[in-house]
Amino acid sequence: LVRWDNSLGVTDPIYPVYIDSNVMCGRAGVLENGKWSNVTYMPCMETNDFVPQIPDHRVDMIYLCYPNNPTGTVITKEELKKWVNYALKNDTLILYDAAYEAYITEPHIPHSIYEIKGARKVAIEFHSYSKTAGFTGVRCGYTVIPKELTAVTIDGKERIALNTLWFRRQCTKFNGTSYISQRAAEAIYSPDGKEQTKAVIDYYMGNARLMYDALKKLGFRVYGGVNAPYLWVKTPDGVDSWKFFEQLLYGAQIVCTPGVGFGPSGEGFVRFTSFGEREDCEEAMQRLAKWMKS
Ligand SMILES: *Cc1c(COP(=O)(O)O)cnc(C)c1O
């Protein structure tokens, strides 16, 4: 839908697909010191409470993901409003990934960017069923492209509705989701489906709570895990992400994800996931406690 040379902005650390897909179509520029030249990185770190700063220049497209993978942090309505206003002012397209929307537990956190006035003019929103209903293998989700959303042509003379372009693109290159997958997706919204998916999400969030409490008790600095299935954990003693990953793997037989794999600002963190069995989470925390003691 957009040109190969449009610039983009991402929060850092971030879901690597946003970068990789742009690298593949040649939009990211060249790699210099671990960063792509046509990408604006907006650091989310302890020092700014994981709240990204709005760029001081114009960017064509911005990816936002809330609740966030990997940090597990969320955005308030007030902060989200700033992004929508930036996009309206600068004619920026926001790509809003709400993959973990169903994991929000706190009442004041926005579930959709369209809760913000004006967002329908500037934002595309993605909803994967992968995390909501365990569709990682089934492959289904949906994309919202409001009819009001337009983008300007390169000569600046015309505004084009992205919904029309998207429809044309889907009919040519995709042709639709298989009937059986659609029926499975439909079932998520049935009374039984709602209850069952909620029960599974509650189970995972129970894992998150369990690990959050255990890690805190062991003295770790822990973020996320309240409105998201991920815990973003600061490594002890300034050890780098990969070193701590190795220590946990060989010392405690625990697997986590090195934070630096999500971008330069992820250095010094690891990500723990709550997508597992309760017993395994308990065992992992016991192993960790034992390893820390030794
Ligand atoms: C898992 C995940 C998705 C979903 O990807 P699918 O291709 O739909 O399985 C989207 N965004 C983020 C941030 C994710 O972590």
mmCIF file of C-alpha atoms and ligand atoms in Angstrom:
data_model
loop_
_atom_site.group_PDB
_atom_site.id
_atom_site.type_symbol
_atom_site.label_atom_id
_atom_site.label_comp_id
_atom_site.label_asym_id
_atom_site.label_seq_id
_atom_site.Cartn_x
_atom_site.Cartn_y
_atom_site.Cartn_z
ATOM 1 C CA LEU A 1 0.000 0.000 0.000
ATOM 2 C CA VAL A 2 2.943 2.316 0.562
ATOM 3 C CA ARG A 3 6.118 3.125 -1.341
ATOM 4 C CA TRP A 4 9.347 1.212 -0.906
ATOM 5 C CA ASP A 5 11.149 4.377 0.208
ATOM 6 C CA ASN A 6 8.766 5.540 2.949
ATOM 7 C CA SER A 7 10.498 6.135 6.270
ATOM 8 C CA LEU A 8 9.444 4.300 9.400
ATOM 9 C CA GLY A 9 9.609 4.609 13.143
ATOM 10 C CA VAL A 10 9.602 1.814 15.701
ATOM 11 C CA THR A 11 9.738 1.684 19.453
ATOM 12 C CA ASP A 12 12.897 -0.068 20.613
ATOM 13 C CA PRO A 13 12.919 -2.921 21.710
ATOM 14 C CA ILE A 14 10.246 -4.246 19.369
ATOM 15 C CA TYR A 15 8.681 -7.332 17.744
ATOM 16 C CA PRO A 16 11.390 -8.052 15.116
ATOM 17 C CA VAL A 17 8.891 -8.675 12.275
ATOM 18 C CA TYR A 18 8.245 -4.934 11.897
ATOM 19 C CA ILE A 19 11.897 -4.404 11.016
ATOM 20 C CA ASP A 20 12.478 -7.615 9.050
ATOM 21 C CA SER A 21 9.480 -7.185 6.738
ATOM 22 C CA ASN A 22 10.668 -3.674 5.860
ATOM 23 C CA VAL A 23 14.238 -4.873 5.338
ATOM 24 C CA MET A 24 12.921 -7.489 2.886
ATOM 25 C CA CYS A 25 11.211 -4.903 0.689
ATOM 26 C CA GLY A 26 14.244 -2.621 0.809
ATOM 27 C CA ARG A 27 12.636 0.096 2.910
ATOM 28 C CA ALA A 28 14.915 -0.039 5.943
ATOM 29 C CA GLY A 29 18.071 1.347 4.307
ATOM 30 C CA VAL A 30 21.476 0.055 5.339
ATOM 31 C CA LEU A 31 22.583 -1.494 8.617
ATOM 32 C CA GLU A 32 25.022 0.655 10.589
ATOM 33 C CA ASN A 33 26.090 -0.322 14.132
ATOM 34 C CA GLY A 34 23.043 -2.524 14.638
ATOM 35 C CA LYS A 35 20.551 0.094 13.401
ATOM 36 C CA TRP A 36 18.882 0.577 9.996
ATOM 37 C CA SER A 37 19.451 3.957 8.388
ATOM 38 C CA ASN A 38 15.830 4.604 7.282
ATOM 39 C CA VAL A 39 14.373 3.576 10.629
ATOM 40 C CA THR A 40 13.781 5.964 13.537
ATOM 41 C CA TYR A 41 14.279 4.083 16.802
ATOM 42 C CA MET A 42 12.332 5.321 19.807
ATOM 43 C CA PRO A 43 13.937 3.858 22.925
ATOM 44 C CA CYS A 44 11.736 2.396 25.665
ATOM 45 C CA MET A 45 13.884 1.954 28.727
ATOM 46 C CA GLU A 46 13.753 1.991 32.499
ATOM 47 C CA THR A 47 14.912 5.608 32.439
ATOM 48 C CA ASN A 48 11.786 6.770 30.562
ATOM 49 C CA ASP A 49 9.374 4.272 32.169
ATOM 50 C CA PHE A 50 9.215 2.515 28.778
ATOM 51 C CA VAL A 51 7.271 5.459 27.338
ATOM 52 C CA PRO A 52 8.627 6.251 23.842
ATOM 53 C CA GLN A 53 9.267 9.869 22.951
ATOM 54 C CA ILE A 54 7.475 11.299 19.914
ATOM 55 C CA PRO A 55 10.034 11.894 17.106
ATOM 56 C CA ASP A 56 11.160 15.507 16.586
ATOM 57 C CA HIS A 57 10.879 15.043 12.821
ATOM 58 C CA ARG A 58 8.312 13.688 10.382
ATOM 59 C CA VAL A 59 8.151 9.914 9.796
ATOM 60 C CA ASP A 60 5.900 8.340 7.129
ATOM 61 C CA MET A 61 4.846 5.281 9.146
ATOM 62 C CA ILE A 62 5.013 4.384 12.812
ATOM 63 C CA TYR A 63 4.548 0.975 14.387
ATOM 64 C CA LEU A 64 3.015 0.850 17.845
ATOM 65 C CA CYS A 65 2.328 -2.360 19.753
ATOM 66 C CA TYR A 66 0.279 -2.289 22.974
ATOM 67 C CA PRO A 67 0.255 -4.265 25.189
ATOM 68 C CA ASN A 68 3.869 -4.521 24.124
ATOM 69 C CA ASN A 69 5.925 -7.482 23.078
ATOM 70 C CA PRO A 70 8.584 -7.805 24.507
ATOM 71 C CA THR A 71 8.326 -5.348 27.439
ATOM 72 C CA GLY A 72 4.766 -6.238 28.517
ATOM 73 C CA THR A 73 4.053 -2.539 29.101
ATOM 74 C CA VAL A 74 0.885 -0.690 28.062
ATOM 75 C CA ILE A 75 -0.007 2.803 26.879
ATOM 76 C CA THR A 76 -2.424 5.205 28.560
ATOM 77 C CA LYS A 77 -5.130 7.051 26.629
ATOM 78 C CA GLU A 78 -3.289 10.327 27.248
ATOM 79 C CA GLU A 79 -0.065 9.003 25.685
ATOM 80 C CA LEU A 80 -1.890 7.374 22.772
ATOM 81 C CA LYS A 81 -3.646 10.676 22.084
ATOM 82 C CA LYS A 82 -0.225 12.310 21.578
ATOM 83 C CA TRP A 83 0.610 9.755 18.850
ATOM 84 C CA VAL A 84 -2.700 10.242 17.055
ATOM 85 C CA ASN A 85 -2.217 14.019 17.159
ATOM 86 C CA TYR A 86 1.333 13.657 15.828
ATOM 87 C CA ALA A 87 0.010 11.470 12.994
ATOM 88 C CA LEU A 88 -2.795 13.912 12.145
ATOM 89 C CA LYS A 89 -0.361 16.829 12.119
ATOM 90 C CA ASN A 90 2.379 15.100 10.114
ATOM 91 C CA ASP A 91 0.273 12.897 7.823
ATOM 92 C CA THR A 92 1.860 9.803 9.360
ATOM 93 C CA LEU A 93 0.358 6.337 9.064
ATOM 94 C CA ILE A 94 0.166 4.476 12.391
ATOM 95 C CA LEU A 95 0.309 0.666 12.268
ATOM 96 C CA TYR A 96 -1.220 -0.370 15.587
ATOM 97 C CA ASP A 97 -0.665 -3.958 16.661
ATOM 98 C CA ALA A 98 -3.216 -5.042 19.268
ATOM 99 C CA ALA A 99 -2.213 -8.736 19.331
ATOM 100 C CA TYR A 100 -2.323 -8.806 23.156
ATOM 101 C CA GLU A 101 -5.443 -6.684 23.640
ATOM 102 C CA ALA A 102 -7.255 -9.608 25.319
ATOM 103 C CA TYR A 103 -4.586 -9.694 28.056
ATOM 104 C CA ILE A 104 -5.409 -6.230 29.397
ATOM 105 C CA THR A 105 -6.646 -6.522 32.991
ATOM 106 C CA GLU A 106 -6.613 -2.892 34.180
ATOM 107 C CA PRO A 107 -9.821 -1.009 33.377
ATOM 108 C CA HIS A 108 -8.388 2.348 32.223
ATOM 109 C CA ILE A 109 -6.068 0.932 29.527
ATOM 110 C CA PRO A 110 -7.254 1.443 25.906
ATOM 111 C CA HIS A 111 -8.049 -1.777 23.977
ATOM 112 C CA SER A 112 -8.006 -0.107 20.575
ATOM 113 C CA ILE A 113 -6.416 2.983 19.033
ATOM 114 C CA TYR A 114 -9.877 3.904 17.738
ATOM 115 C CA GLU A 115 -10.820 4.859 21.281
ATOM 116 C CA ILE A 116 -8.872 8.030 20.463
ATOM 117 C CA LYS A 117 -10.626 10.758 18.484
ATOM 118 C CA GLY A 118 -9.229 11.166 14.981
ATOM 119 C CA ALA A 119 -7.510 7.762 14.910
ATOM 120 C CA ARG A 120 -9.739 6.480 12.102
ATOM 121 C CA LYS A 121 -8.058 8.986 9.776
ATOM 122 C CA VAL A 122 -4.509 7.831 10.528
ATOM 123 C CA ALA A 123 -4.377 4.285 11.904
ATOM 124 C CA ILE A 124 -4.533 0.694 10.734
ATOM 125 C CA GLU A 125 -5.104 -1.778 13.558
ATOM 126 C CA PHE A 126 -4.082 -5.445 13.594
ATOM 127 C CA HIS A 127 -5.751 -8.188 15.601
ATOM 128 C CA SER A 128 -4.141 -11.599 15.451
ATOM 129 C CA TYR A 129 -5.997 -14.551 16.967
ATOM 130 C CA SER A 130 -2.640 -16.196 17.693
ATOM 131 C CA LYS A 131 -2.489 -15.051 21.315
ATOM 132 C CA THR A 132 -6.205 -14.382 21.878
ATOM 133 C CA ALA A 133 -7.301 -17.912 21.013
ATOM 134 C CA GLY A 134 -4.219 -20.053 20.352
ATOM 135 C CA PHE A 135 -4.416 -19.619 16.554
ATOM 136 C CA THR A 136 -0.650 -19.555 16.033
ATOM 137 C CA GLY A 137 -0.864 -22.625 13.812
ATOM 138 C CA VAL A 138 -4.368 -22.108 12.399
ATOM 139 C CA ARG A 139 -3.406 -18.678 11.047
ATOM 140 C CA CYS A 140 -6.219 -16.154 11.281
ATOM 141 C CA GLY A 141 -6.641 -12.589 12.378
ATOM 142 C CA TYR A 142 -8.097 -9.359 11.094
ATOM 143 C CA THR A 143 -6.974 -5.935 10.010
ATOM 144 C CA VAL A 144 -9.025 -2.764 10.406
ATOM 145 C CA ILE A 145 -8.572 -0.232 7.615
ATOM 146 C CA PRO A 146 -11.144 2.498 8.215
ATOM 147 C CA LYS A 147 -12.845 3.994 5.160
ATOM 148 C CA GLU A 148 -11.739 7.459 6.349
ATOM 149 C CA LEU A 149 -8.060 6.503 6.201
ATOM 150 C CA THR A 150 -6.268 8.083 3.252
ATOM 151 C CA ALA A 151 -2.694 8.580 2.097
ATOM 152 C CA VAL A 152 -1.337 11.199 -0.266
ATOM 153 C CA THR A 153 0.149 10.380 -3.688
ATOM 154 C CA ILE A 154 3.832 11.151 -4.326
ATOM 155 C CA ASP A 155 3.006 14.341 -6.288
ATOM 156 C CA GLY A 156 0.930 15.523 -3.332
ATOM 157 C CA LYS A 157 -2.131 16.091 -5.543
ATOM 158 C CA GLU A 158 -4.460 13.316 -4.496
ATOM 159 C CA ARG A 159 -5.511 11.425 -1.398
ATOM 160 C CA ILE A 160 -6.229 7.732 -1.837
ATOM 161 C CA ALA A 161 -8.417 5.592 0.441
ATOM 162 C CA LEU A 162 -6.222 2.791 1.755
ATOM 163 C CA ASN A 163 -9.244 0.552 2.291
ATOM 164 C CA THR A 164 -9.858 0.441 -1.481
ATOM 165 C CA LEU A 165 -6.216 -0.300 -2.201
ATOM 166 C CA TRP A 166 -6.159 -2.982 0.487
ATOM 167 C CA PHE A 167 -9.271 -4.667 -0.883
ATOM 168 C CA ARG A 168 -7.733 -4.780 -4.367
ATOM 169 C CA ARG A 169 -4.498 -6.151 -2.969
ATOM 170 C CA GLN A 170 -6.230 -8.889 -0.946
ATOM 171 C CA CYS A 171 -8.340 -10.023 -3.883
ATOM 172 C CA THR A 172 -5.247 -10.316 -6.069
ATOM 173 C CA LYS A 173 -2.678 -11.767 -3.696
ATOM 174 C CA PHE A 174 -4.580 -13.566 -0.922
ATOM 175 C CA ASN A 175 -8.165 -14.441 -1.872
ATOM 176 C CA GLY A 176 -9.334 -15.016 1.655
ATOM 177 C CA THR A 177 -9.142 -17.225 4.704
ATOM 178 C CA SER A 178 -10.174 -20.868 4.357
ATOM 179 C CA TYR A 179 -13.766 -21.598 5.360
ATOM 180 C CA ILE A 180 -12.770 -23.939 8.187
ATOM 181 C CA SER A 181 -10.465 -21.310 9.731
ATOM 182 C CA GLN A 182 -13.223 -18.712 9.473
ATOM 183 C CA ARG A 183 -15.655 -20.974 11.320
ATOM 184 C CA ALA A 184 -13.036 -21.523 14.029
ATOM 185 C CA ALA A 185 -12.533 -17.763 14.304
ATOM 186 C CA GLU A 186 -16.298 -17.233 14.492
ATOM 187 C CA ALA A 187 -16.463 -19.706 17.377
ATOM 188 C CA ILE A 188 -14.221 -17.411 19.459
ATOM 189 C CA TYR A 189 -17.190 -15.010 19.669
ATOM 190 C CA SER A 190 -19.783 -17.607 20.712
ATOM 191 C CA PRO A 191 -20.729 -17.697 24.423
ATOM 192 C CA ASP A 192 -18.729 -20.930 24.889
ATOM 193 C CA GLY A 193 -15.808 -19.603 22.882
ATOM 194 C CA LYS A 194 -15.662 -16.391 24.877
ATOM 195 C CA GLU A 195 -15.665 -18.321 28.123
ATOM 196 C CA GLN A 196 -13.025 -20.820 26.989
ATOM 197 C CA THR A 197 -10.615 -18.269 25.547
ATOM 198 C CA LYS A 198 -10.970 -16.167 28.685
ATOM 199 C CA ALA A 199 -10.187 -19.189 30.854
ATOM 200 C CA VAL A 200 -6.996 -19.913 28.890
ATOM 201 C CA ILE A 201 -5.898 -16.269 29.048
ATOM 202 C CA ASP A 202 -6.594 -16.201 32.806
ATOM 203 C CA TYR A 203 -4.479 -19.328 33.167
ATOM 204 C CA TYR A 204 -1.535 -17.713 31.363
ATOM 205 C CA MET A 205 -1.943 -14.541 33.392
ATOM 206 C CA GLY A 206 -1.835 -16.733 36.505
ATOM 207 C CA ASN A 207 1.536 -17.962 35.269
ATOM 208 C CA ALA A 208 2.621 -14.362 34.735
ATOM 209 C CA ARG A 209 1.613 -13.404 38.281
ATOM 210 C CA LEU A 210 3.382 -16.432 39.736
ATOM 211 C CA MET A 211 6.626 -15.637 37.917
ATOM 212 C CA TYR A 212 6.330 -11.901 38.609
ATOM 213 C CA ASP A 213 6.055 -12.524 42.361
ATOM 214 C CA ALA A 214 8.854 -15.123 42.383
ATOM 215 C CA LEU A 215 11.233 -12.917 40.394
ATOM 216 C CA LYS A 216 10.494 -9.904 42.594
ATOM 217 C CA LYS A 217 11.087 -11.970 45.711
ATOM 218 C CA LEU A 218 14.479 -12.970 44.304
ATOM 219 C CA GLY A 219 15.340 -9.294 43.919
ATOM 220 C CA PHE A 220 14.921 -8.858 40.167
ATOM 221 C CA ARG A 221 13.616 -5.686 38.574
ATOM 222 C CA VAL A 222 10.535 -6.881 36.672
ATOM 223 C CA TYR A 223 8.205 -5.079 34.231
ATOM 224 C CA GLY A 224 5.076 -6.200 32.383
ATOM 225 C CA GLY A 225 3.091 -9.276 33.344
ATOM 226 C CA VAL A 226 0.003 -7.317 34.469
ATOM 227 C CA ASN A 227 -1.664 -6.508 31.123
ATOM 228 C CA ALA A 228 0.502 -8.800 28.995
ATOM 229 C CA PRO A 229 1.809 -12.387 29.077
ATOM 230 C CA TYR A 230 5.453 -11.277 29.062
ATOM 231 C CA LEU A 231 7.818 -10.303 31.856
ATOM 232 C CA TRP A 232 10.660 -7.963 30.998
ATOM 233 C CA VAL A 233 13.410 -8.661 33.487
ATOM 234 C CA LYS A 234 16.562 -6.640 34.123
ATOM 235 C CA THR A 235 19.670 -8.806 34.247
ATOM 236 C CA PRO A 236 21.560 -8.701 37.565
ATOM 237 C CA ASP A 237 24.904 -6.881 37.966
ATOM 238 C CA GLY A 238 24.809 -5.315 34.500
ATOM 239 C CA VAL A 239 25.374 -8.668 32.783
ATOM 240 C CA ASP A 240 24.483 -8.474 29.080
ATOM 241 C CA SER A 241 21.392 -10.213 27.669
ATOM 242 C CA TRP A 242 23.194 -13.140 26.025
ATOM 243 C CA LYS A 243 25.467 -13.766 29.007
ATOM 244 C CA PHE A 244 22.498 -13.962 31.364
ATOM 245 C CA PHE A 245 20.644 -16.172 28.876
ATOM 246 C CA GLU A 246 23.618 -18.575 28.957
ATOM 247 C CA GLN A 247 23.862 -18.471 32.742
ATOM 248 C CA LEU A 248 20.190 -19.375 33.088
ATOM 249 C CA LEU A 249 20.405 -22.051 30.415
ATOM 250 C CA TYR A 250 23.499 -23.843 31.727
ATOM 251 C CA GLY A 251 23.234 -22.897 35.413
ATOM 252 C CA ALA A 252 19.523 -23.323 36.050
ATOM 253 C CA GLN A 253 18.256 -25.114 32.908
ATOM 254 C CA ILE A 254 15.801 -22.317 32.167
ATOM 255 C CA VAL A 255 15.177 -20.851 28.731
ATOM 256 C CA CYS A 256 14.340 -17.177 28.303
ATOM 257 C CA THR A 257 14.698 -14.763 25.385
ATOM 258 C CA PRO A 258 17.667 -12.357 25.304
ATOM 259 C CA GLY A 259 16.304 -8.803 25.248
ATOM 260 C CA VAL A 260 18.876 -7.468 22.795
ATOM 261 C CA GLY A 261 17.317 -9.713 20.126
ATOM 262 C CA PHE A 262 14.379 -7.253 20.121
ATOM 263 C CA GLY A 263 16.596 -4.249 19.394
ATOM 264 C CA PRO A 264 19.530 -2.269 20.804
ATOM 265 C CA SER A 265 17.535 -0.862 23.754
ATOM 266 C CA GLY A 266 16.707 -4.411 24.862
ATOM 267 C CA GLU A 267 20.297 -4.938 25.995
ATOM 268 C CA GLY A 268 20.566 -5.800 29.673
ATOM 269 C CA PHE A 269 17.120 -7.450 29.746
ATOM 270 C CA VAL A 270 15.627 -10.872 29.127
ATOM 271 C CA ARG A 271 12.002 -11.789 28.393
ATOM 272 C CA PHE A 272 10.132 -14.496 30.264
ATOM 273 C CA THR A 273 6.949 -15.869 28.725
ATOM 274 C CA SER A 274 3.880 -17.110 30.556
ATOM 275 C CA PHE A 275 2.754 -19.255 27.591
ATOM 276 C CA GLY A 276 3.421 -22.566 29.299
ATOM 277 C CA GLU A 277 2.198 -25.098 31.829
ATOM 278 C CA ARG A 278 1.720 -23.950 35.422
ATOM 279 C CA GLU A 279 3.964 -26.748 36.757
ATOM 280 C CA ASP A 280 6.777 -25.745 34.394
ATOM 281 C CA CYS A 281 6.583 -22.116 35.523
ATOM 282 C CA GLU A 282 6.714 -23.227 39.158
ATOM 283 C CA GLU A 283 9.636 -25.544 38.485
ATOM 284 C CA ALA A 284 11.502 -22.830 36.590
ATOM 285 C CA MET A 285 11.148 -20.413 39.501
ATOM 286 C CA GLN A 286 12.362 -23.094 41.927
ATOM 287 C CA ARG A 287 15.395 -23.793 39.746
ATOM 288 C CA LEU A 288 16.106 -20.087 39.539
ATOM 289 C CA ALA A 289 15.937 -19.684 43.334
ATOM 290 C CA LYS A 290 18.278 -22.647 43.806
ATOM 291 C CA TRP A 291 20.732 -21.329 41.217
ATOM 292 C CA MET A 292 20.725 -17.865 42.833
ATOM 293 C CA LYS A 293 21.547 -19.395 46.228
ATOM 294 C CA SER A 294 24.512 -21.307 44.817
HETATM 295 C C1 LIG B 1 2.602 -13.117 18.143
HETATM 296 C C2 LIG B 1 2.481 -11.713 17.687
HETATM 297 C C3 LIG B 1 1.684 -11.394 16.590
HETATM 298 C C4 LIG B 1 0.890 -12.437 15.866
HETATM 299 O O1 LIG B 1 1.503 -12.925 14.777
HETATM 300 P P1 LIG B 1 0.715 -13.938 13.845
HETATM 301 O O2 LIG B 1 1.487 -13.862 12.581
HETATM 302 O O3 LIG B 1 -0.688 -13.457 13.729
HETATM 303 O O4 LIG B 1 0.806 -15.298 14.503
HETATM 304 C C5 LIG B 1 1.594 -10.081 16.188
HETATM 305 N N1 LIG B 1 2.255 -9.117 16.839
HETATM 306 C C6 LIG B 1 3.005 -9.381 17.909
HETATM 307 C C7 LIG B 1 3.682 -8.259 18.619
HETATM 308 C C8 LIG B 1 3.158 -10.683 18.356
HETATM 309 O O5 LIG B 1 3.920 -10.934 19.423
#
